[in-house]
Each structure stands twice: as structure tokens, then as C-alpha cells.
């Protein structure tokens, strides 16, 4: 069986006291009940987690979503593409507002848990109409609203920062379907980044197959072992900071459970403090958010941002 070298990074992070606990929930709107399921990211990614939970609900195991690439490109082909691409020199730092950032050296004790909200079928249908009229995806529209909220609430005016955008590589890479078969790329955005701008960036990076370079780098443990991975992680974790990750996982409808939705949320860390998860399910849209405690007043801040994120999408649906 193919070794999951991505798991090494989460194992090394755990040595530093960084949890790789990712979250999946099933919410029944009729009974107003929510069931939470928790997994280790070293064992699976968001798609694998959703597939596992759906199977627990009695849905048959089926082929999981596939990426647009049919094969994984070679190392030198990928390296040459990366060298030819124009580099964005935006520093990998985040200029938080003073009220949002934990003081240097302070170890936060409070542990935040994910929170979620659900947009109804009418709102989602209208948002898809808005997205189509603007020539963007629903994912880009949702991301743009979140990004604007985060910059407004948490960052200093005039800031520019990086988000991580996960990409599924199933179909091009062999391995257990529910293992870590995701890569991704980074997007540098500011408070004015529109859905059109984000959509164009994502499309360009997918066409350039930029996510494959990160996939190659994530598997460097094959040659340098966990000791080498541990050394690299210690170096980059002290110098590279991002806003977090935006995870849009597509449609995971539950036809046998018409009153339920399934959603996810990532783990987050001090280097990626904002974890998200967006899924479509039974015509509805789940929005999940989790702030790492390195952000001061993390629970209160994530509640406010989740509320504003939902509100901005609702207002957009009526525009």
C-alpha cells in the first residue's frame, strides 16, 4: 500500500502540541439536533471524512470526486512550470488588528470549537443565479464574502495576506480513497478581492497545475525521512503565516435524509488560524468556521465573522 507521506507533517505537528483534529457534522433541521464526528487529518482529508460519515449513515461506498487531471505530472515537468510562473512577492505574514492578535509569547489556553450555519434552498438557488450572472462559481462567490468579512473584522486596513486553497487529486494519484489525497495552492488577497478576481486566480492556478508542486514538496519525506520533515517544519512554522484555508467540498446530498445536512471544518493552527468548510447538501449550503485560539477572543470573533458571512451571502442573494 502506498505510504501516506502527508501524514508525516501532521505527526510532526503533533510533536509540537498542534492538533490535527478535523470535524464533520450532521445537522437535522427538523429535530434541531447535531451529531459531531471527529477524525485525525493524518488519516484522511475532508473528502475522505465525508465519505466515511455517509457510509455510517447507510449510503453505499461510491466513487469519490475526481480531479481534472488524469495523471500526476513528473517532478521535473512540475519544477520547470513553477520556475516559469510569475511569483507573487507578498510576504507570508498577517497584519492582525491589535484586538485580534494574541501577544507574542502568550500561550492561549482556550480551545475553540467549530460553529456552523446553514443557508436554505431559496438562498442557495438565488446565489447560484448571481454567480452565473457574474461568470463565477458558487465557491468563488462564497469565498469572496468570507474574505471581505475577515479583512474587515480581523485585519489592519490596507493589508494583504495569503489563503490556502485545497485541491482534490483523486483520479490522478493512486491510493486508499479515504486517505490524504488533497493538495492545493495559495492565493494572496486583500479586502477588495472580488469573486471575479478570486475565480480568475483559481482557474489560472488550476490550468497551470500549480497544486502539483505542493504535492511534490509534501512528499519530500520519502527522501529525507521524518527527521528531515521535522527540521523543515520547525523552520517554516516560525516564518510563514497565513490567514487559513478555504475548503469548498462540493455536493454531498443525503437523499434518504431530506431534513439533514452534512458539513465539515478543518483543524487550524497558529500558522493557519482560520479553518473553514463549505458543502452543498440537499439544496442547502453549510458554512463552518473555526478560529485558532492564537486569535484573541477566538470564540467571540468566529461567532461574529460567521454571522457576518451568512448575512453578506443572504444580502447578495437578494441583490
mmCIF file with all atom_site columns, C-alpha atoms in Angstrom, residues 117-311:
data_model
loop_
_atom_site.group_PDB
_atom_site.id
_atom_site.type_symbol
_atom_site.label_atom_id
_atom_site.label_alt_id
_atom_site.label_comp_id
_atom_site.label_asym_id
_atom_site.label_entity_id
_atom_site.label_seq_id
_atom_site.pdbx_PDB_ins_code
_atom_site.Cartn_x
_atom_site.Cartn_y
_atom_site.Cartn_z
_atom_site.occupancy
_atom_site.B_iso_or_equiv
_atom_site.pdbx_formal_charge
_atom_site.auth_seq_id
_atom_site.auth_comp_id
_atom_site.auth_asym_id
_atom_site.auth_atom_id
_atom_site.pdbx_PDB_model_num
ATOM 1   C CA . UNK A 1 117 ? -24.797 27.835 9.892   1.00 0.00 ? 117 UNK A CA 1
ATOM 2   C CA . UNK A 1 118 ? -26.975 26.632 7.021   1.00 0.00 ? 118 UNK A CA 1
ATOM 3   C CA . UNK A 1 119 ? -28.300 28.650 4.077   1.00 0.00 ? 119 UNK A CA 1
ATOM 4   C CA . UNK A 1 120 ? -31.696 27.437 2.873   1.00 0.00 ? 120 UNK A CA 1
ATOM 5   C CA . UNK A 1 121 ? -32.549 26.212 -0.617  1.00 0.00 ? 121 UNK A CA 1
ATOM 6   C CA . UNK A 1 122 ? -34.095 29.525 -1.709  1.00 0.00 ? 122 UNK A CA 1
ATOM 7   C CA . UNK A 1 123 ? -30.976 31.486 -0.769  1.00 0.00 ? 123 UNK A CA 1
ATOM 8   C CA . UNK A 1 124 ? -28.678 28.948 -2.413  1.00 0.00 ? 124 UNK A CA 1
ATOM 9   C CA . UNK A 1 125 ? -30.703 28.943 -5.625  1.00 0.00 ? 125 UNK A CA 1
ATOM 10  C CA . UNK A 1 126 ? -30.536 32.730 -5.788  1.00 0.00 ? 126 UNK A CA 1
ATOM 11  C CA . UNK A 1 127 ? -26.798 32.724 -5.064  1.00 0.00 ? 127 UNK A CA 1
ATOM 12  C CA . UNK A 1 128 ? -26.238 30.317 -7.941  1.00 0.00 ? 128 UNK A CA 1
ATOM 13  C CA . UNK A 1 129 ? -28.154 32.698 -10.207 1.00 0.00 ? 129 UNK A CA 1
ATOM 14  C CA . UNK A 1 130 ? -25.968 35.594 -9.019  1.00 0.00 ? 130 UNK A CA 1
ATOM 15  C CA . UNK A 1 131 ? -22.808 33.529 -9.543  1.00 0.00 ? 131 UNK A CA 1
ATOM 16  C CA . UNK A 1 132 ? -23.867 32.532 -13.066 1.00 0.00 ? 132 UNK A CA 1
ATOM 17  C CA . UNK A 1 133 ? -24.669 36.141 -13.954 1.00 0.00 ? 133 UNK A CA 1
ATOM 18  C CA . UNK A 1 134 ? -21.184 37.187 -12.814 1.00 0.00 ? 134 UNK A CA 1
ATOM 19  C CA . UNK A 1 135 ? -19.474 34.293 -14.572 1.00 0.00 ? 135 UNK A CA 1
ATOM 20  C CA . UNK A 1 136 ? -18.053 32.821 -11.368 1.00 0.00 ? 136 UNK A CA 1
ATOM 21  C CA . UNK A 1 137 ? -18.531 29.664 -9.343  1.00 0.00 ? 137 UNK A CA 1
ATOM 22  C CA . UNK A 1 138 ? -20.593 29.469 -6.165  1.00 0.00 ? 138 UNK A CA 1
ATOM 23  C CA . UNK A 1 139 ? -17.323 28.596 -4.408  1.00 0.00 ? 139 UNK A CA 1
ATOM 24  C CA . UNK A 1 140 ? -15.680 31.855 -5.524  1.00 0.00 ? 140 UNK A CA 1
ATOM 25  C CA . UNK A 1 141 ? -18.741 33.869 -4.542  1.00 0.00 ? 141 UNK A CA 1
ATOM 26  C CA . UNK A 1 142 ? -18.797 32.279 -1.083  1.00 0.00 ? 142 UNK A CA 1
ATOM 27  C CA . UNK A 1 143 ? -15.050 32.737 -0.646  1.00 0.00 ? 143 UNK A CA 1
ATOM 28  C CA . UNK A 1 144 ? -15.160 36.417 -1.624  1.00 0.00 ? 144 UNK A CA 1
ATOM 29  C CA . UNK A 1 145 ? -17.817 37.121 1.016   1.00 0.00 ? 145 UNK A CA 1
ATOM 30  C CA . UNK A 1 146 ? -15.796 35.350 3.706   1.00 0.00 ? 146 UNK A CA 1
ATOM 31  C CA . UNK A 1 147 ? -12.596 37.113 2.705   1.00 0.00 ? 147 UNK A CA 1
ATOM 32  C CA . UNK A 1 148 ? -14.234 40.533 2.914   1.00 0.00 ? 148 UNK A CA 1
ATOM 33  C CA . UNK A 1 149 ? -15.592 39.768 6.388   1.00 0.00 ? 149 UNK A CA 1
ATOM 34  C CA . UNK A 1 150 ? -12.229 38.536 7.687   1.00 0.00 ? 150 UNK A CA 1
ATOM 35  C CA . UNK A 1 151 ? -10.348 41.584 6.396   1.00 0.00 ? 151 UNK A CA 1
ATOM 36  C CA . UNK A 1 152 ? -12.967 43.937 7.804   1.00 0.00 ? 152 UNK A CA 1
ATOM 37  C CA . UNK A 1 153 ? -13.145 42.377 11.274  1.00 0.00 ? 153 UNK A CA 1
ATOM 38  C CA . UNK A 1 154 ? -9.656  40.993 11.870  1.00 0.00 ? 154 UNK A CA 1
ATOM 39  C CA . UNK A 1 155 ? -7.006  42.712 9.733   1.00 0.00 ? 155 UNK A CA 1
ATOM 40  C CA . UNK A 1 156 ? -5.425  46.133 9.628   1.00 0.00 ? 156 UNK A CA 1
ATOM 41  C CA . UNK A 1 157 ? -6.594  48.418 6.777   1.00 0.00 ? 157 UNK A CA 1
ATOM 42  C CA . UNK A 1 158 ? -4.570  48.061 3.592   1.00 0.00 ? 158 UNK A CA 1
ATOM 43  C CA . UNK A 1 159 ? -3.454  44.529 4.456   1.00 0.00 ? 159 UNK A CA 1
ATOM 44  C CA . UNK A 1 160 ? -2.737  41.751 2.004   1.00 0.00 ? 160 UNK A CA 1
ATOM 45  C CA . UNK A 1 161 ? -2.438  38.128 3.109   1.00 0.00 ? 161 UNK A CA 1
ATOM 46  C CA . UNK A 1 162 ? -2.458  34.534 1.887   1.00 0.00 ? 162 UNK A CA 1
ATOM 47  C CA . UNK A 1 163 ? -5.176  31.881 1.956   1.00 0.00 ? 163 UNK A CA 1
ATOM 48  C CA . UNK A 1 164 ? -4.623  28.191 1.262   1.00 0.00 ? 164 UNK A CA 1
ATOM 49  C CA . UNK A 1 165 ? -6.989  26.697 -1.332  1.00 0.00 ? 165 UNK A CA 1
ATOM 50  C CA . UNK A 1 166 ? -7.174  22.855 -1.211  1.00 0.00 ? 166 UNK A CA 1
ATOM 51  C CA . UNK A 1 167 ? -7.404  20.815 -4.419  1.00 0.00 ? 167 UNK A CA 1
ATOM 52  C CA . UNK A 1 168 ? -8.541  17.200 -4.710  1.00 0.00 ? 168 UNK A CA 1
ATOM 53  C CA . UNK A 1 169 ? -6.089  14.945 -6.617  1.00 0.00 ? 169 UNK A CA 1
ATOM 54  C CA . UNK A 1 170 ? -8.119  11.715 -6.644  1.00 0.00 ? 170 UNK A CA 1
ATOM 55  C CA . UNK A 1 171 ? -8.101  10.089 -10.037 1.00 0.00 ? 171 UNK A CA 1
ATOM 56  C CA . UNK A 1 172 ? -4.601  11.277 -10.909 1.00 0.00 ? 172 UNK A CA 1
ATOM 57  C CA . UNK A 1 173 ? -2.988  9.707  -7.829  1.00 0.00 ? 173 UNK A CA 1
ATOM 58  C CA . UNK A 1 174 ? -3.497  6.155  -6.649  1.00 0.00 ? 174 UNK A CA 1
ATOM 59  C CA . UNK A 1 175 ? -4.045  5.293  -3.024  1.00 0.00 ? 175 UNK A CA 1
ATOM 60  C CA . UNK A 1 176 ? -6.771  4.484  -0.497  1.00 0.00 ? 176 UNK A CA 1
ATOM 61  C CA . UNK A 1 177 ? -9.813  6.571  -1.413  1.00 0.00 ? 177 UNK A CA 1
ATOM 62  C CA . UNK A 1 178 ? -10.247 7.898  2.112   1.00 0.00 ? 178 UNK A CA 1
ATOM 63  C CA . UNK A 1 179 ? -6.611  8.828  2.732   1.00 0.00 ? 179 UNK A CA 1
ATOM 64  C CA . UNK A 1 180 ? -4.960  12.237 2.232   1.00 0.00 ? 180 UNK A CA 1
ATOM 65  C CA . UNK A 1 181 ? -5.410  12.779 -1.491  1.00 0.00 ? 181 UNK A CA 1
ATOM 66  C CA . UNK A 1 182 ? -5.528  16.568 -1.477  1.00 0.00 ? 182 UNK A CA 1
ATOM 67  C CA . UNK A 1 183 ? -3.002  19.221 -2.384  1.00 0.00 ? 183 UNK A CA 1
ATOM 68  C CA . UNK A 1 184 ? -3.579  22.909 -3.060  1.00 0.00 ? 184 UNK A CA 1
ATOM 69  C CA . UNK A 1 185 ? -2.119  26.330 -3.740  1.00 0.00 ? 185 UNK A CA 1
ATOM 70  C CA . UNK A 1 186 ? -2.001  29.766 -2.131  1.00 0.00 ? 186 UNK A CA 1
ATOM 71  C CA . UNK A 1 187 ? -3.919  32.925 -3.012  1.00 0.00 ? 187 UNK A CA 1
ATOM 72  C CA . UNK A 1 188 ? -2.794  36.405 -1.960  1.00 0.00 ? 188 UNK A CA 1
ATOM 73  C CA . UNK A 1 189 ? -5.898  38.548 -1.406  1.00 0.00 ? 189 UNK A CA 1
ATOM 74  C CA . UNK A 1 190 ? -6.897  41.898 0.080   1.00 0.00 ? 190 UNK A CA 1
ATOM 75  C CA . UNK A 1 191 ? -10.131 43.467 1.287   1.00 0.00 ? 191 UNK A CA 1
ATOM 76  C CA . UNK A 1 192 ? -11.119 44.431 -2.259  1.00 0.00 ? 192 UNK A CA 1
ATOM 77  C CA . UNK A 1 193 ? -10.690 40.966 -3.832  1.00 0.00 ? 193 UNK A CA 1
ATOM 78  C CA . UNK A 1 194 ? -13.915 40.293 -5.724  1.00 0.00 ? 194 UNK A CA 1
ATOM 79  C CA . UNK A 1 195 ? -15.475 36.962 -6.627  1.00 0.00 ? 195 UNK A CA 1
ATOM 80  C CA . UNK A 1 196 ? -14.368 37.564 -10.223 1.00 0.00 ? 196 UNK A CA 1
ATOM 81  C CA . UNK A 1 197 ? -10.773 38.170 -9.166  1.00 0.00 ? 197 UNK A CA 1
ATOM 82  C CA . UNK A 1 198 ? -10.733 35.061 -6.976  1.00 0.00 ? 198 UNK A CA 1
ATOM 83  C CA . UNK A 1 199 ? -12.375 32.925 -9.673  1.00 0.00 ? 199 UNK A CA 1
ATOM 84  C CA . UNK A 1 200 ? -9.841  34.039 -12.270 1.00 0.00 ? 200 UNK A CA 1
ATOM 85  C CA . UNK A 1 201 ? -6.924  33.303 -9.925  1.00 0.00 ? 201 UNK A CA 1
ATOM 86  C CA . UNK A 1 202 ? -8.219  29.858 -9.016  1.00 0.00 ? 202 UNK A CA 1
ATOM 87  C CA . UNK A 1 203 ? -8.859  28.979 -12.655 1.00 0.00 ? 203 UNK A CA 1
ATOM 88  C CA . UNK A 1 204 ? -5.387  30.153 -13.722 1.00 0.00 ? 204 UNK A CA 1
ATOM 89  C CA . UNK A 1 205 ? -3.669  28.174 -10.978 1.00 0.00 ? 205 UNK A CA 1
ATOM 90  C CA . UNK A 1 206 ? -5.621  25.025 -11.824 1.00 0.00 ? 206 UNK A CA 1
ATOM 91  C CA . UNK A 1 207 ? -4.762  25.383 -15.520 1.00 0.00 ? 207 UNK A CA 1
ATOM 92  C CA . UNK A 1 208 ? -1.105  25.879 -14.555 1.00 0.00 ? 208 UNK A CA 1
ATOM 93  C CA . UNK A 1 209 ? -1.425  22.779 -12.331 1.00 0.00 ? 209 UNK A CA 1
ATOM 94  C CA . UNK A 1 210 ? 0.244   24.744 -9.550  1.00 0.00 ? 210 UNK A CA 1
ATOM 95  C CA . UNK A 1 211 ? -1.107  22.405 -6.880  1.00 0.00 ? 211 UNK A CA 1
ATOM 96  C CA . UNK A 1 212 ? 1.185   19.640 -8.088  1.00 0.00 ? 212 UNK A CA 1
ATOM 97  C CA . UNK A 1 213 ? 4.303   21.459 -6.845  1.00 0.00 ? 213 UNK A CA 1
ATOM 98  C CA . UNK A 1 214 ? 2.951   21.494 -3.302  1.00 0.00 ? 214 UNK A CA 1
ATOM 99  C CA . UNK A 1 215 ? 2.055   17.809 -3.686  1.00 0.00 ? 215 UNK A CA 1
ATOM 100 C CA . UNK A 1 216 ? 5.663   17.042 -4.626  1.00 0.00 ? 216 UNK A CA 1
ATOM 101 C CA . UNK A 1 217 ? 7.001   19.071 -1.720  1.00 0.00 ? 217 UNK A CA 1
ATOM 102 C CA . UNK A 1 218 ? 4.577   17.439 0.724   1.00 0.00 ? 218 UNK A CA 1
ATOM 103 C CA . UNK A 1 219 ? 6.092   14.073 -0.207  1.00 0.00 ? 219 UNK A CA 1
ATOM 104 C CA . UNK A 1 220 ? 9.672   15.111 0.440   1.00 0.00 ? 220 UNK A CA 1
ATOM 105 C CA . UNK A 1 221 ? 9.660   12.802 3.450   1.00 0.00 ? 221 UNK A CA 1
ATOM 106 C CA . UNK A 1 222 ? 10.120  9.951  1.007   1.00 0.00 ? 222 UNK A CA 1
ATOM 107 C CA . UNK A 1 223 ? 13.731  11.057 0.627   1.00 0.00 ? 223 UNK A CA 1
ATOM 108 C CA . UNK A 1 224 ? 14.563  12.922 3.830   1.00 0.00 ? 224 UNK A CA 1
ATOM 109 C CA . UNK A 1 225 ? 12.519  10.925 6.339   1.00 0.00 ? 225 UNK A CA 1
ATOM 110 C CA . UNK A 1 226 ? 10.613  12.236 9.312   1.00 0.00 ? 226 UNK A CA 1
ATOM 111 C CA . UNK A 1 227 ? 13.767  13.775 10.775  1.00 0.00 ? 227 UNK A CA 1
ATOM 112 C CA . UNK A 1 228 ? 14.112  15.977 7.705   1.00 0.00 ? 228 UNK A CA 1
ATOM 113 C CA . UNK A 1 229 ? 10.407  16.825 7.730   1.00 0.00 ? 229 UNK A CA 1
ATOM 114 C CA . UNK A 1 230 ? 10.715  17.794 11.394  1.00 0.00 ? 230 UNK A CA 1
ATOM 115 C CA . UNK A 1 231 ? 13.622  20.150 10.597  1.00 0.00 ? 231 UNK A CA 1
ATOM 116 C CA . UNK A 1 232 ? 11.792  21.810 7.685   1.00 0.00 ? 232 UNK A CA 1
ATOM 117 C CA . UNK A 1 233 ? 8.592   22.238 9.650   1.00 0.00 ? 233 UNK A CA 1
ATOM 118 C CA . UNK A 1 234 ? 10.375  23.961 12.518  1.00 0.00 ? 234 UNK A CA 1
ATOM 119 C CA . UNK A 1 235 ? 11.967  26.391 10.077  1.00 0.00 ? 235 UNK A CA 1
ATOM 120 C CA . UNK A 1 236 ? 8.855   27.323 8.102   1.00 0.00 ? 236 UNK A CA 1
ATOM 121 C CA . UNK A 1 237 ? 6.452   27.378 11.061  1.00 0.00 ? 237 UNK A CA 1
ATOM 122 C CA . UNK A 1 238 ? 8.436   30.215 12.569  1.00 0.00 ? 238 UNK A CA 1
ATOM 123 C CA . UNK A 1 239 ? 8.454   32.376 9.454   1.00 0.00 ? 239 UNK A CA 1
ATOM 124 C CA . UNK A 1 240 ? 5.385   31.659 7.302   1.00 0.00 ? 240 UNK A CA 1
ATOM 125 C CA . UNK A 1 241 ? 1.920   32.728 8.428   1.00 0.00 ? 241 UNK A CA 1
ATOM 126 C CA . UNK A 1 242 ? -1.355  32.593 6.505   1.00 0.00 ? 242 UNK A CA 1
ATOM 127 C CA . UNK A 1 243 ? -4.968  33.541 7.143   1.00 0.00 ? 243 UNK A CA 1
ATOM 128 C CA . UNK A 1 244 ? -6.077  29.937 6.941   1.00 0.00 ? 244 UNK A CA 1
ATOM 129 C CA . UNK A 1 245 ? -7.697  27.621 4.417   1.00 0.00 ? 245 UNK A CA 1
ATOM 130 C CA . UNK A 1 246 ? -10.886 27.845 2.384   1.00 0.00 ? 246 UNK A CA 1
ATOM 131 C CA . UNK A 1 247 ? -12.324 24.359 1.808   1.00 0.00 ? 247 UNK A CA 1
ATOM 132 C CA . UNK A 1 248 ? -15.235 24.044 -0.613  1.00 0.00 ? 248 UNK A CA 1
ATOM 133 C CA . UNK A 1 249 ? -16.088 20.360 -0.932  1.00 0.00 ? 249 UNK A CA 1
ATOM 134 C CA . UNK A 1 250 ? -18.996 20.363 -3.371  1.00 0.00 ? 250 UNK A CA 1
ATOM 135 C CA . UNK A 1 251 ? -22.300 18.473 -3.191  1.00 0.00 ? 251 UNK A CA 1
ATOM 136 C CA . UNK A 1 252 ? -22.758 15.761 -0.536  1.00 0.00 ? 252 UNK A CA 1
ATOM 137 C CA . UNK A 1 253 ? -26.533 15.403 -0.599  1.00 0.00 ? 253 UNK A CA 1
ATOM 138 C CA . UNK A 1 254 ? -28.342 12.885 1.607   1.00 0.00 ? 254 UNK A CA 1
ATOM 139 C CA . UNK A 1 255 ? -31.450 11.877 -0.399  1.00 0.00 ? 255 UNK A CA 1
ATOM 140 C CA . UNK A 1 256 ? -32.593 9.417  2.272   1.00 0.00 ? 256 UNK A CA 1
ATOM 141 C CA . UNK A 1 257 ? -32.287 12.138 4.946   1.00 0.00 ? 257 UNK A CA 1
ATOM 142 C CA . UNK A 1 258 ? -34.199 15.124 3.472   1.00 0.00 ? 258 UNK A CA 1
ATOM 143 C CA . UNK A 1 259 ? -34.127 17.115 6.712   1.00 0.00 ? 259 UNK A CA 1
ATOM 144 C CA . UNK A 1 260 ? -30.396 16.740 7.289   1.00 0.00 ? 260 UNK A CA 1
ATOM 145 C CA . UNK A 1 261 ? -27.223 18.335 6.000   1.00 0.00 ? 261 UNK A CA 1
ATOM 146 C CA . UNK A 1 262 ? -23.619 17.214 6.352   1.00 0.00 ? 262 UNK A CA 1
ATOM 147 C CA . UNK A 1 263 ? -20.730 19.619 6.702   1.00 0.00 ? 263 UNK A CA 1
ATOM 148 C CA . UNK A 1 264 ? -17.070 19.824 7.692   1.00 0.00 ? 264 UNK A CA 1
ATOM 149 C CA . UNK A 1 265 ? -14.486 22.079 9.274   1.00 0.00 ? 265 UNK A CA 1
ATOM 150 C CA . UNK A 1 266 ? -10.695 21.884 9.285   1.00 0.00 ? 266 UNK A CA 1
ATOM 151 C CA . UNK A 1 267 ? -8.276  21.793 12.206  1.00 0.00 ? 267 UNK A CA 1
ATOM 152 C CA . UNK A 1 268 ? -6.447  25.124 12.035  1.00 0.00 ? 268 UNK A CA 1
ATOM 153 C CA . UNK A 1 269 ? -3.172  26.090 13.700  1.00 0.00 ? 269 UNK A CA 1
ATOM 154 C CA . UNK A 1 270 ? -1.264  29.223 14.679  1.00 0.00 ? 270 UNK A CA 1
ATOM 155 C CA . UNK A 1 271 ? 0.142   29.324 11.129  1.00 0.00 ? 271 UNK A CA 1
ATOM 156 C CA . UNK A 1 272 ? -3.301  28.734 9.553   1.00 0.00 ? 272 UNK A CA 1
ATOM 157 C CA . UNK A 1 273 ? -5.612  30.110 12.246  1.00 0.00 ? 273 UNK A CA 1
ATOM 158 C CA . UNK A 1 274 ? -8.875  30.288 10.279  1.00 0.00 ? 274 UNK A CA 1
ATOM 159 C CA . UNK A 1 275 ? -10.317 26.881 9.384   1.00 0.00 ? 275 UNK A CA 1
ATOM 160 C CA . UNK A 1 276 ? -13.403 26.630 7.197   1.00 0.00 ? 276 UNK A CA 1
ATOM 161 C CA . UNK A 1 277 ? -15.668 24.167 5.477   1.00 0.00 ? 277 UNK A CA 1
ATOM 162 C CA . UNK A 1 278 ? -18.406 24.658 2.873   1.00 0.00 ? 278 UNK A CA 1
ATOM 163 C CA . UNK A 1 279 ? -20.626 21.902 1.490   1.00 0.00 ? 279 UNK A CA 1
ATOM 164 C CA . UNK A 1 280 ? -23.767 21.677 -0.582  1.00 0.00 ? 280 UNK A CA 1
ATOM 165 C CA . UNK A 1 281 ? -26.324 19.201 0.754   1.00 0.00 ? 281 UNK A CA 1
ATOM 166 C CA . UNK A 1 282 ? -29.975 18.655 -0.181  1.00 0.00 ? 282 UNK A CA 1
ATOM 167 C CA . UNK A 1 283 ? -30.040 22.017 -1.936  1.00 0.00 ? 283 UNK A CA 1
ATOM 168 C CA . UNK A 1 284 ? -28.702 23.860 1.104   1.00 0.00 ? 284 UNK A CA 1
ATOM 169 C CA . UNK A 1 285 ? -25.259 25.264 1.875   1.00 0.00 ? 285 UNK A CA 1
ATOM 170 C CA . UNK A 1 286 ? -23.358 24.697 5.112   1.00 0.00 ? 286 UNK A CA 1
ATOM 171 C CA . UNK A 1 287 ? -20.833 27.287 6.287   1.00 0.00 ? 287 UNK A CA 1
ATOM 172 C CA . UNK A 1 288 ? -18.454 26.213 9.058   1.00 0.00 ? 288 UNK A CA 1
ATOM 173 C CA . UNK A 1 289 ? -15.805 28.315 10.759  1.00 0.00 ? 289 UNK A CA 1
ATOM 174 C CA . UNK A 1 290 ? -13.201 27.725 13.457  1.00 0.00 ? 290 UNK A CA 1
ATOM 175 C CA . UNK A 1 291 ? -10.667 30.242 14.778  1.00 0.00 ? 291 UNK A CA 1
ATOM 176 C CA . UNK A 1 292 ? -7.491  29.002 16.396  1.00 0.00 ? 292 UNK A CA 1
ATOM 177 C CA . UNK A 1 293 ? -7.035  30.348 19.962  1.00 0.00 ? 293 UNK A CA 1
ATOM 178 C CA . UNK A 1 294 ? -3.935  32.265 18.825  1.00 0.00 ? 294 UNK A CA 1
ATOM 179 C CA . UNK A 1 295 ? -6.503  34.832 17.677  1.00 0.00 ? 295 UNK A CA 1
ATOM 180 C CA . UNK A 1 296 ? -7.576  36.776 20.744  1.00 0.00 ? 296 UNK A CA 1
ATOM 181 C CA . UNK A 1 297 ? -11.198 36.233 21.768  1.00 0.00 ? 297 UNK A CA 1
ATOM 182 C CA . UNK A 1 298 ? -11.309 33.481 19.162  1.00 0.00 ? 298 UNK A CA 1
ATOM 183 C CA . UNK A 1 299 ? -14.768 32.116 20.029  1.00 0.00 ? 299 UNK A CA 1
ATOM 184 C CA . UNK A 1 300 ? -16.388 35.552 20.023  1.00 0.00 ? 300 UNK A CA 1
ATOM 185 C CA . UNK A 1 301 ? -14.556 36.586 16.852  1.00 0.00 ? 301 UNK A CA 1
ATOM 186 C CA . UNK A 1 302 ? -15.559 33.478 14.934  1.00 0.00 ? 302 UNK A CA 1
ATOM 187 C CA . UNK A 1 303 ? -19.183 33.892 16.015  1.00 0.00 ? 303 UNK A CA 1
ATOM 188 C CA . UNK A 1 304 ? -19.201 37.446 14.712  1.00 0.00 ? 304 UNK A CA 1
ATOM 189 C CA . UNK A 1 305 ? -17.483 36.514 11.451  1.00 0.00 ? 305 UNK A CA 1
ATOM 190 C CA . UNK A 1 306 ? -19.801 33.546 10.856  1.00 0.00 ? 306 UNK A CA 1
ATOM 191 C CA . UNK A 1 307 ? -22.823 35.764 11.394  1.00 0.00 ? 307 UNK A CA 1
ATOM 192 C CA . UNK A 1 308 ? -21.489 38.436 9.028   1.00 0.00 ? 308 UNK A CA 1
ATOM 193 C CA . UNK A 1 309 ? -20.535 35.800 6.434   1.00 0.00 ? 309 UNK A CA 1
ATOM 194 C CA . UNK A 1 310 ? -24.060 34.405 6.466   1.00 0.00 ? 310 UNK A CA 1
ATOM 195 C CA . UNK A 1 311 ? -25.570 37.881 6.384   1.00 0.00 ? 311 UNK A CA 1
#
